[in-house]
Amino acid sequence: HVPTEEQLQEAVAMATKELDNAHCVRTDNKVFCEEEPKQAKVVPVTHSESPCDMTATRRSTPKTIKLSRSAAILEKVAKNLMNSPEHFTLEQLSKVESPIINKLCVSIDCEELQHMEDGKEFRTADGCGNNEDKSWWGSTQQCMKRLLEPQYGNDNAPRTTGLDGKSLPKARHVSRVMHEDLRKSNHETSLMLMQFGQFTSHEITMSPVSDATCSCGSSDPQCFNIEIPHGDPDFRGRTCLKFTRSVPCPKVENDGGCMGPRQQFDQITSFLDASNVYGLTKKDMDDLRHGFLLTPRSNSGNSKKELLPEAVDNDKFAMSCEGFTDDVHKCSRAGDIRANENPGLTSLHTLFMREHNRIARKLNTLNSPKWGPDRVFFEARKIVGALFQKIAYGDYLPLVLGPDFMTKFVLTLTQPDKYFQGYDKTVNPGIYNAFNTAANRFGHSMVQNEFDRYSKGFPDARLNSQHPINLAFSFFNPSYILDDDQGGPDSILRGLITAQSRQDFDRFIVSGLTKHLFECPKIPNISFDLAAINIQRGRDHGLPGYNAFREKCGLHRAPRFDDLSPEIPDATTREKLQTLYRDVDDIDLFVGGLAEKSVPGGIVGPTFAYLIGMQFHDIRKGDRFWFENPGQFSEDQLKEIKKHSLASILCDNTDTTDIQPNVFLQHTQPGNDRVKCTEILPKMDLSLWKE
Ligand code: HEM
């Protein structure tokens, strides 16, 4: 029982009209909501609504805006048909195959399907064409995949009620009770593990939000503000934290029906392809290439001191920093819009830009004039992408997931000169909603409240003359990166790998994130709580509860709170959960996952390990350009890439002189003593790229 083509046509026409005559009119930078409906214009917002705008780094691109409009029409069509005399169900509607519906949900919009240089194929900027059958898989602006069907309120409204139909505990309240600032450092690993985790997240996921203005009390359905409970000591005088919903995504026609429940976008490529270094469109890549390769900032003749190109007035990077900085200190441009979010992150962006330039210069010397500038650029980009994959799967993930999950999800790299035979074109490398919205946010628990900085002579702590950076003052603040007296990015990177440990993985989160996130130096009373945002985001995306995911991830579904004890052994934590949530099924995924004890040899608990493991499995197996795939590099080149490490990248591109071989571990760990950069450290030999 499905609607006729005529009924569908009528429903689409009606929904389009409803949307065009919506109450709110969007102009270039504002949203006016009036009594009388007006013709709506959908125009991308080009300026922040106000300085220190939380959503400035999560803006929808024009392409996303166009697609999310189709999704909004489809939502209305479904609603109208469900309310029609036939009372179609969402299940019936999700099976509809019709030209008019398919036209709205197709999101295959590729700039190029193949990129060739000198007869060799390279990745496209937006990831299109990687899969030869489903060209859009893994590319920008795709809907995230679901492991479990979403649970929304009416009309795709966020999940706000528990099993008994009563309200879920308020996100901010849960944050205060569960995610207090109780600090315990982990002395085996370094803060670089946290920082590389964020860098990797920003390479594969970004879920854009609506441009609605969400002042407290707003009734705009795209707002889902976080209520501040009465008497909350951290946000006195405020009634809400602004929260805008993620924009809806129309599913691709061939990926199953597109009139089902609301989905959300991943706006960036899900391949581990160094898109955060190079950008997501041909144009971005070209702009950056001319920015960082030809005119890096503050060169002063020393390539190890190069800085990212600066943001230009009113570009998206300048906009993200508006309010946090002054006219003198300009933010940086990079492949990902969030690059200035904290100085550790900007430092890693800087490091990878320098590594690109180092490799490009060397390749140019080896192969010029046979290789022109384009070939040099694309070959360097390919090697940087390969290094990213090697570090992520070879060095980072084993510490996060432990050996069992590495094996279970086929994540271990092959022997140095052996190819990976596991490419499978039927694997969709796209991002799972639960991975992005909860599991991979585990890293928020590892963030420290300060970034240490270390001077060149750092093995001797007495020689350290550099001051730590307070996290709360560091958001979108470029002054630390530009402060040469304090060592710029180099001393921040040394801080990440030196004495500073990461925060332990547990339910506790530092106050820099839960009380002072994006605190605005210029405007009083702007700051956020990241834990509350994570919980609210899960509900916005209709994520089912932690218990449902436990079952999906191979654990048992706990009938009572006490049955969580094998994974959540701490009785106080379970008691707190029970006090907050009336039913064990209501626990939010982020909250439950963060409360689990670590898997053997790993950091995260079993539910997050499963979700993260499965995600990285799909990213590897579904990537035609995976660096270990036959045909990508010669066996000897592959061996060289596998020798390289984040330690060698730091040695080659900063003024660091001594380093531990595994920078994710403390130098005090067995076999990880510091060595001189010039001596023992294995490094890739680029002469193998001479043609
Ligand atoms: C100082 C450190 C960090 C800050 C200030 C920070 C801040 C944020 C903010 C503001 C969001 C957007 C939340 C939302 O609106 O839903 C976010 C999302 C996210 N964060 Fe972090 N984060 C940090 C570190 C990390 C780390 C270490 C990881 C992982 C190891 C991580 C993983 C993620 C993921 C996966 C998302 C969702 C990505 C998206 O869809 O945009 N973050 N973070």
Coordinates of C-alpha atoms in Angstrom, one line a residue, residues 32 92 182 318 346 368 396 428 441 489 526 529 652:
F32 CA 13.5 37.4 10.3
Q92 CA 5.3 2.3 3.9
L182 CA 37.7 15.3 38.5
A318 CA 38.2 34.8 9.9
T346 CA 46.3 24.4 14.7
S368 CA 62.1 18.3 -12.2
Y396 CA 47.0 5.6 17.1
N428 CA 30.4 1.8 2.0
R441 CA 33.7 12.0 21.0
P489 CA 53.5 25.8 17.2
I526 CA 28.8 33.5 26.1
D529 CA 29.2 23.0 27.9
D652 CA 61.9 17.0 10.1

